[in-house]
Amino acid sequence: MANDLLHIPRIDILVELFKRRRFDPFVIKDGKKHLKQEQSLFILTDKETKEFAYGGAAGGAKSWTGCVWLVMACLAYPGTRWFIGREELKRLRASTYQTFLKVCKAYGVNKDNHWDYNGQDHFIQFHNGSRIDMLDLKFVPRDPYYERYGSVEYTGGWIEEGGEVNFGAYDTLKSRVGRHLNDKYGLLGRIFVTLNPKKNWCHTVFWKPFKAGQLPDKVKFLQALVQDNPFIDPGYIDNLMSITDKVKKQRLLYGNFDYDDDDNALMEYDSINDIFTNEFVVEGKKYITADIARFGSDKSVVMVWNGLRVVEIRKFEKMRTTKVADEIEKIRNKYGIPLSHVVVDEDGVGGGVVDKLDGCHGFVNNSAPIDNPQDQQQQNYKNLKSQCYYMLAERINDHKIFVRCDDYEMRELLSEELEQVKKWDADNDKKLEVMPKKVVKELLGRSPDYSDTLMMRMFFELKPEQRWQIF
Ligand SMILES: Nc1ncnc2c1ncn2[C@@H]1O[C@H](COP(=O)(O)OP(=O)(O)O)[C@@H](O)[C@H]1O
Ligand SMILES: [Mg+2]
């Protein structure tokens, strides 16, 4: 056997080894082995994993790994069809394609001898009939469900920098793999996602269930940090160490998914965490805020306030609105809170509760901002909800809110939702607006019921109390 192999060109040996899942030539260099990379190649060629996320920090060899997988798969299985997708085609070509060239060079897969690049339609055509499409995964409003890729049949594919890619692209492409020669070669339809930490679908689909040990068998996540990569230039790590931006450093060097780097976020990550320990916030008048279950959510949330302290959070699941109104009545009587200190969201089904609790306030998200001389910016808000969220952000950043909550899952949900409160500038009309609920829901995969309930408390900060003067 060894003698036979001596007569065939080196690349054929590499392909043969790849097919036999012997990855040493791809993961060993100068006597050092990238163990995570080897592990990831095992996962990319197993018979179980349909979705595989790799990386979670800079320099872990994400791009190299993706390129090795596709180059070798293309050569090993003639006629197969693959894709590499990224949010921007330009960056795919400027960065990922450059790694592709390096990988080809390293393993002797010469351009011209083995493949050509079609620069007009952006695909790599191998001479054995295999092909890799370069996909532009940018979100375009006229094609929100990525129907432009809805009928292409792929063997498998790779989403590069999943944190930048819209959920719809992943969702559509997932259903396009496993459709081209997979049976012939016994290959599983598989999607590979390389990523840096980001609070988008990658967080929900991979990171969170991974951390909780709840990933299904067919989904895997393998974290690779720069420290796991023995081939990295030492200067590269120094550069990452010297990043001054705390959030960026947490993400790119330590692979911390729980930090967000979105400049548009209204509240600071640390300040959000602090709300649960700001015991010093003083007591004051008592209020109730309530978010009532509606479409897309079957949970109602009620918060009891003493000043800017949340002293109790109640969650009611799958409960009729009339019953929720009864519960609010009970809470009101327990704490001695007048109806005029109760606010309930009035959109959709919440209106029924407002009617039943005759005398409480209804909160209409899209209504006009409240005229309040204390609030300098008031003319500029898109609506009441945006005004209240901006005000809440200010209070949270100033450590003026305290939330008593011993339920850690609830804490995590609330924190996640608050991190999604972001500036939004859809109409470019200079009005201050927060990211619409539709988008938040898509990012979180649920309705932000806890943060909305917290936000509504600002209604009472804005609305001066009625004082009757008797002459
Ligand atoms: N198997 C390998 N052999 C040689 N060099 C590698 C290998 N894997 C990764 N590298 C090198 O490690 C560095 C980081 O890899 P890259 O794939 O660009 O990381 P990431 O995409 O995670 O930021 C690059 O300089 C790349 O050339
Ligand atoms: Mg990369």
Tab-separated table of C-alpha atoms and ligand atoms in Angstrom, residues 59 61-64 86 95-96 99 160-161, ligand 2:
chain	number	residue	atom	x	y	z
A	59	GLY	CA	-7.428	33.499	15.624
A	61	ALA	CA	-8.244	28.979	12.826
A	62	LYS	CA	-11.874	29.241	11.835
A	63	SER	CA	-11.316	30.301	8.264
A	64	TRP	CA	-8.460	27.873	7.673
A	86	ARG	CA	-20.880	35.759	4.400
A	95	SER	CA	-10.589	37.817	3.496
A	96	THR	CA	-12.009	34.302	3.316
A	99	THR	CA	-7.329	32.149	3.235
A	160	GLU	CA	-18.477	32.465	7.752
A	161	GLU	CA	-18.804	34.977	10.626
B	2	MG	MG	-11.292	34.256	9.855
